[in-house]
Amino acid sequence: QVQLVESGGGLVQAGGSLRLSCAASGRTFSSYTMGWFRQAPGKEREFVAAVSTSGSITYYADSVKGRFTVSRDNAKNMVYLQMDSLKPSDTGVYYCARRERIDIREARSYGSWGQGTQVTVSS
């Protein structure tokens, strides 16, 4: 079973930036598409971004497109989420996850999850 550990969250003012990191254990990291999701209080977990096995293909939710950048380093078993021009609506717990089924934008397609890191954007 893979272990995923997120870091890099914090409190930032609107318009600021944060870079989230996700460290993955295991030898098969490069074989899986990796995704980022977020969950705000009282809301369902929602898709944010995903990156293909090689890193050459990326996917974004419309709400973050042009502001967030997802990437990975397979040599280090790391996934990153660079978040720029942050808005208060970006506040939530951010999770990285390993995709194990077809639909990239659905949480049910991901079988392994980290514990999450809190991102708070103040206005």
Coordinates of N, CA and C in Angstrom, one line a residue:
Q1 N 0.8 -1.2 0.0 CA 0.0 0.0 0.0 C 0.9 1.2 0.0
V2 N 0.6 2.2 -0.9 CA 1.4 3.4 -1.0 C 1.0 4.3 0.2
Q3 N 2.0 5.1 0.6 CA 1.8 6.1 1.6 C 2.0 7.5 1.0
L4 N 1.1 8.4 1.2 CA 1.2 9.7 0.6 C 1.2 10.7 1.8
V5 N 2.1 11.7 1.7 CA 2.3 12.7 2.8 C 2.3 14.0 2.2
E6 N 1.3 14.9 2.4 CA 1.3 16.2 1.9 C 2.0 17.2 2.8
S7 N 2.5 18.3 2.3 CA 3.1 19.4 3.1 C 3.0 20.7 2.3
G8 N 3.2 21.8 3.0 CA 3.3 23.1 2.3 C 2.1 24.0 2.5
G9 N 1.1 23.5 3.2 CA -0.1 24.3 3.4 C 0.2 25.4 4.4
G10 N -0.7 26.3 4.5 CA -0.6 27.4 5.5 C -1.6 28.5 5.3
L11 N -1.3 29.7 5.9 CA -2.2 30.8 5.8 C -1.5 31.8 4.9
V12 N -2.3 32.3 3.9 CA -1.8 33.3 3.0 C -2.8 34.3 2.6
Q13 N -2.4 35.5 2.3 CA -3.4 36.5 1.9 C -3.8 36.3 0.4
A14 N -5.0 36.8 0.1 CA -5.5 36.7 -1.3 C -4.5 37.3 -2.2
G15 N -4.3 36.6 -3.3 CA -3.3 37.1 -4.3 C -1.9 36.5 -4.1
G16 N -1.7 35.8 -3.0 CA -0.4 35.2 -2.7 C -0.3 33.8 -3.3
S17 N 0.8 33.1 -3.0 CA 1.1 31.8 -3.6 C 1.5 30.8 -2.5
L18 N 1.3 29.6 -2.8 CA 1.8 28.5 -2.0 C 2.2 27.3 -2.9
R19 N 3.1 26.5 -2.4 CA 3.5 25.3 -3.2 C 3.3 24.1 -2.3
L20 N 2.4 23.3 -2.7 CA 2.2 22.0 -2.0 C 3.0 20.9 -2.5
S21 N 3.5 20.0 -1.6 CA 4.2 18.9 -2.0 C 3.6 17.6 -1.5
C22 N 3.8 16.5 -2.2 CA 3.2 15.2 -1.8 C 4.3 14.2 -2.0
A23 N 4.8 13.6 -0.9 CA 5.8 12.5 -1.0 C 5.1 11.2 -1.0
A24 N 5.5 10.3 -1.9 CA 4.9 9.0 -2.1 C 6.0 7.9 -1.8
S25 N 5.5 6.9 -1.1 CA 6.4 5.7 -0.9 C 6.2 4.7 -2.0
G26 N 7.0 3.7 -2.1 CA 6.8 2.6 -3.1 C 7.5 2.8 -4.4
R27 N 7.7 1.6 -5.0 CA 8.5 1.6 -6.3 C 7.6 1.8 -7.5
T28 N 6.3 1.9 -7.4 CA 5.4 2.0 -8.5 C 4.9 3.4 -8.8
F29 N 5.5 4.3 -8.1 CA 4.9 5.7 -8.2 C 4.8 6.2 -9.6
S30 N 5.8 5.9 -10.4 CA 5.8 6.5 -11.8 C 4.7 5.8 -12.7
S31 N 4.1 4.7 -12.2 CA 3.1 4.0 -13.0 C 1.7 4.6 -12.8
Y32 N 1.5 5.6 -12.0 CA 0.2 6.0 -11.7 C 0.0 7.5 -11.9
T33 N -1.1 7.9 -12.5 CA -1.6 9.3 -12.5 C -1.8 9.7 -11.1
M34 N -1.4 10.9 -10.8 CA -1.6 11.5 -9.4 C -2.5 12.7 -9.5
G35 N -3.3 12.8 -8.5 CA -4.3 13.9 -8.5 C -4.2 14.7 -7.2
W36 N -4.7 15.9 -7.2 CA -4.9 16.8 -6.1 C -6.4 17.1 -6.0
F37 N -6.9 17.0 -4.8 CA -8.3 17.3 -4.5 C -8.3 18.3 -3.3
R38 N -9.4 18.9 -3.1 CA -9.6 19.8 -1.9 C -11.0 19.7 -1.3
Q39 N -11.1 20.0 0.0 CA -12.4 19.9 0.6 C -12.5 21.1 1.6
A40 N -13.5 21.9 1.3 CA -13.8 23.0 2.2 C -14.9 22.6 3.2
P41 N -14.9 23.2 4.4 CA -15.9 22.8 5.4 C -17.3 22.8 4.9
G42 N -18.0 21.7 5.2 CA -19.4 21.5 4.7 C -19.6 21.2 3.3
K43 N -18.5 21.0 2.6 CA -18.6 20.7 1.1 C -18.0 19.4 0.8
E44 N -18.3 18.9 -0.4 CA -17.8 17.6 -0.8 C -16.3 17.8 -1.3
R45 N -15.6 16.8 -1.3 CA -14.2 16.8 -1.9 C -14.3 17.1 -3.4
E46 N -13.5 18.0 -3.9 CA -13.6 18.3 -5.3 C -12.2 18.2 -6.0
F47 N -12.3 17.8 -7.2 CA -11.1 17.7 -8.1 C -10.4 19.1 -8.3
V48 N -9.1 19.1 -8.2 CA -8.3 20.3 -8.4 C -7.4 20.2 -9.7
A49 N -6.6 19.1 -9.7 CA -5.7 18.9 -10.8 C -5.2 17.5 -10.8
A50 N -4.6 17.1 -11.9 CA -4.0 15.8 -12.0 C -2.9 15.8 -13.0
V51 N -1.9 14.9 -12.9 CA -0.8 14.8 -13.8 C -0.5 13.4 -14.2
S52 N -0.3 13.2 -15.5 CA -0.1 11.8 -16.0 C 1.2 11.2 -15.5
T53 N 1.4 10.0 -15.8 CA 2.5 9.2 -15.3 C 3.9 9.8 -15.6
S54 N 4.0 10.4 -16.8 CA 5.2 11.0 -17.3 C 5.3 12.5 -16.9
G55 N 4.2 13.0 -16.6 CA 4.2 14.5 -16.3 C 3.9 15.3 -17.5
S56 N 3.7 14.7 -18.6 CA 3.5 15.4 -19.9 C 2.1 15.9 -20.1
I57 N 1.1 15.3 -19.4 CA -0.3 15.7 -19.6 C -0.8 16.1 -18.2
T58 N -1.5 17.2 -18.2 CA -2.0 17.8 -16.9 C -3.5 18.1 -17.1
Y59 N -4.2 18.1 -16.0 CA -5.7 18.3 -16.0 C -6.0 19.3 -14.9
Y60 N -6.9 20.2 -15.1 CA -7.3 21.2 -14.1 C -8.8 21.4 -14.0
A61 N -9.2 21.7 -12.8 CA -10.6 22.2 -12.7 C -10.7 23.6 -13.3
D62 N -11.8 23.9 -13.8 CA -12.0 25.2 -14.4 C -11.7 26.3 -13.4
S63 N -12.0 26.1 -12.1 CA -11.8 27.1 -11.1 C -10.4 27.5 -10.8
V64 N -9.4 26.6 -11.2 CA -8.0 26.9 -10.9 C -7.2 27.0 -12.1
K65 N -7.8 26.8 -13.3 CA -7.0 26.8 -14.5 C -6.4 28.2 -14.7
G66 N -5.1 28.2 -15.1 CA -4.4 29.4 -15.3 C -3.8 30.0 -14.0
R67 N -4.1 29.4 -12.8 CA -3.6 29.9 -11.6 C -2.7 28.8 -10.9
F68 N -3.1 27.6 -11.1 CA -2.4 26.4 -10.4 C -1.6 25.7 -11.5
T69 N -0.5 25.1 -11.0 CA 0.3 24.2 -11.9 C 0.6 22.9 -11.1
V70 N 0.3 21.8 -11.7 CA 0.6 20.5 -11.1 C 1.8 19.9 -11.9
S71 N 2.7 19.3 -11.1 CA 3.9 18.7 -11.7 C 4.3 17.5 -10.9
R72 N 5.3 16.7 -11.4 CA 5.8 15.6 -10.6 C 7.3 15.4 -10.9
D73 N 7.9 14.7 -10.0 CA 9.3 14.3 -10.2 C 9.4 12.8 -9.8
N74 N 9.4 12.0 -10.8 CA 9.4 10.5 -10.6 C 10.7 10.0 -9.9
A75 N 11.8 10.7 -10.2 CA 13.0 10.3 -9.5 C 13.0 10.5 -8.0
K76 N 12.1 11.4 -7.6 CA 12.0 11.7 -6.1 C 10.7 11.2 -5.5
N77 N 9.9 10.6 -6.4 CA 8.5 10.2 -5.9 C 7.8 11.4 -5.3
M78 N 7.7 12.5 -6.0 CA 7.1 13.7 -5.5 C 6.1 14.2 -6.5
V79 N 5.0 14.8 -6.0 CA 4.0 15.5 -6.8 C 3.9 16.9 -6.2
Y80 N 3.7 17.9 -7.0 CA 3.7 19.3 -6.5 C 2.4 20.0 -7.1
L81 N 2.0 21.0 -6.3 CA 0.9 21.8 -6.8 C 1.3 23.3 -6.5
Q82 N 1.7 24.0 -7.5 CA 2.0 25.4 -7.3 C 0.7 26.2 -7.5
M83 N 0.4 27.0 -6.4 CA -0.8 27.7 -6.4 C -0.5 29.2 -6.4
D84 N -0.9 29.9 -7.4 CA -0.7 31.4 -7.5 C -2.0 32.1 -7.6
S85 N -2.0 33.4 -7.3 CA -3.2 34.2 -7.4 C -4.3 33.6 -6.5
L86 N -4.0 33.2 -5.3 CA -4.9 32.5 -4.5 C -6.1 33.4 -4.1
K87 N -7.2 32.8 -4.0 CA -8.5 33.4 -3.6 C -9.0 32.8 -2.3
P88 N -9.9 33.5 -1.6 CA -10.5 32.9 -0.4 C -11.2 31.7 -0.7
S89 N -11.8 31.6 -1.9 CA -12.5 30.3 -2.3 C -11.6 29.1 -2.5
D90 N -10.3 29.3 -2.5 CA -9.4 28.2 -2.5 C -9.1 27.6 -1.2
T91 N -9.7 28.1 -0.1 CA -9.5 27.6 1.2 C -10.0 26.2 1.4
G92 N -9.3 25.3 2.0 CA -9.7 24.0 2.3 C -8.6 23.1 2.6
V93 N -8.9 21.8 2.9 CA -7.8 20.8 3.1 C -7.5 20.2 1.7
Y94 N -6.2 20.2 1.4 CA -5.8 19.7 0.1 C -5.2 18.3 0.2
Y95 N -5.6 17.4 -0.6 CA -5.2 16.0 -0.6 C -4.5 15.6 -1.9
C96 N -3.5 14.8 -1.8 CA -3.0 14.2 -3.0 C -3.5 12.7 -3.0
A97 N -3.6 12.2 -4.1 CA -4.2 10.8 -4.2 C -3.6 10.1 -5.5
R98 N -3.7 8.8 -5.4 CA -3.2 8.0 -6.5 C -4.4 7.4 -7.3
R99 N -4.4 7.7 -8.6 CA -5.6 7.3 -9.4 C -5.5 5.8 -9.7
E100 N -6.6 5.1 -9.5 CA -6.6 3.7 -9.7 C -7.8 3.2 -10.6
R101 N -8.7 4.2 -11.0 CA -9.8 3.9 -11.9 C -9.8 4.9 -13.0
I102 N -10.8 4.8 -13.9 CA -10.8 5.6 -15.1 C -11.0 7.1 -15.0
D103 N -12.0 7.5 -14.3 CA -12.4 8.9 -14.4 C -11.4 9.8 -13.5
I104 N -10.6 10.6 -14.2 CA -9.6 11.4 -13.5 C -10.2 12.4 -12.6
R105 N -11.3 12.9 -12.9 CA -11.9 14.0 -12.1 C -12.8 13.6 -10.9
E106 N -13.0 12.3 -10.8 CA -13.8 11.8 -9.7 C -13.0 11.2 -8.5
A107 N -13.4 11.6 -7.3 CA -12.7 11.1 -6.2 C -12.7 9.6 -6.0
R108 N -13.8 9.0 -6.5 CA -14.0 7.5 -6.4 C -13.0 6.8 -7.2
S109 N -12.3 7.5 -8.1 CA -11.3 6.8 -9.0 C -9.9 6.7 -8.3
Y110 N -9.8 7.3 -7.2 CA -8.5 7.3 -6.4 C -8.6 6.4 -5.2
G111 N -7.6 5.5 -5.1 CA -7.7 4.5 -4.1 C -6.8 4.8 -2.9
S112 N -5.8 5.7 -3.0 CA -4.9 5.9 -1.9 C -4.8 7.4 -1.7
W113 N -4.9 7.9 -0.5 CA -5.0 9.3 -0.1 C -4.0 9.6 1.0
G114 N -3.6 10.9 0.9 CA -2.8 11.4 2.0 C -3.7 11.9 3.1
Q115 N -3.1 12.4 4.2 CA -3.9 12.9 5.3 C -4.3 14.4 5.1
G116 N -3.8 15.0 4.1 CA -4.2 16.4 3.8 C -3.4 17.5 4.4
T117 N -3.4 18.6 3.8 CA -2.7 19.8 4.4 C -3.7 21.0 4.2
Q118 N -3.8 21.8 5.3 CA -4.7 22.9 5.3 C -4.2 24.1 4.6
V119 N -5.0 24.7 3.7 CA -4.7 25.9 3.0 C -5.8 26.9 3.4
T120 N -5.4 28.1 3.9 CA -6.3 29.1 4.3 C -5.9 30.4 3.6
V121 N -6.9 31.0 2.8 CA -6.6 32.2 2.1 C -7.5 33.3 2.7
S122 N -6.8 34.3 3.2 CA -7.6 35.4 3.9 C -7.8 36.5 2.9
S123 N -8.9 37.2 3.0 CA -9.3 38.3 2.1 C -8.7 39.6 2.6

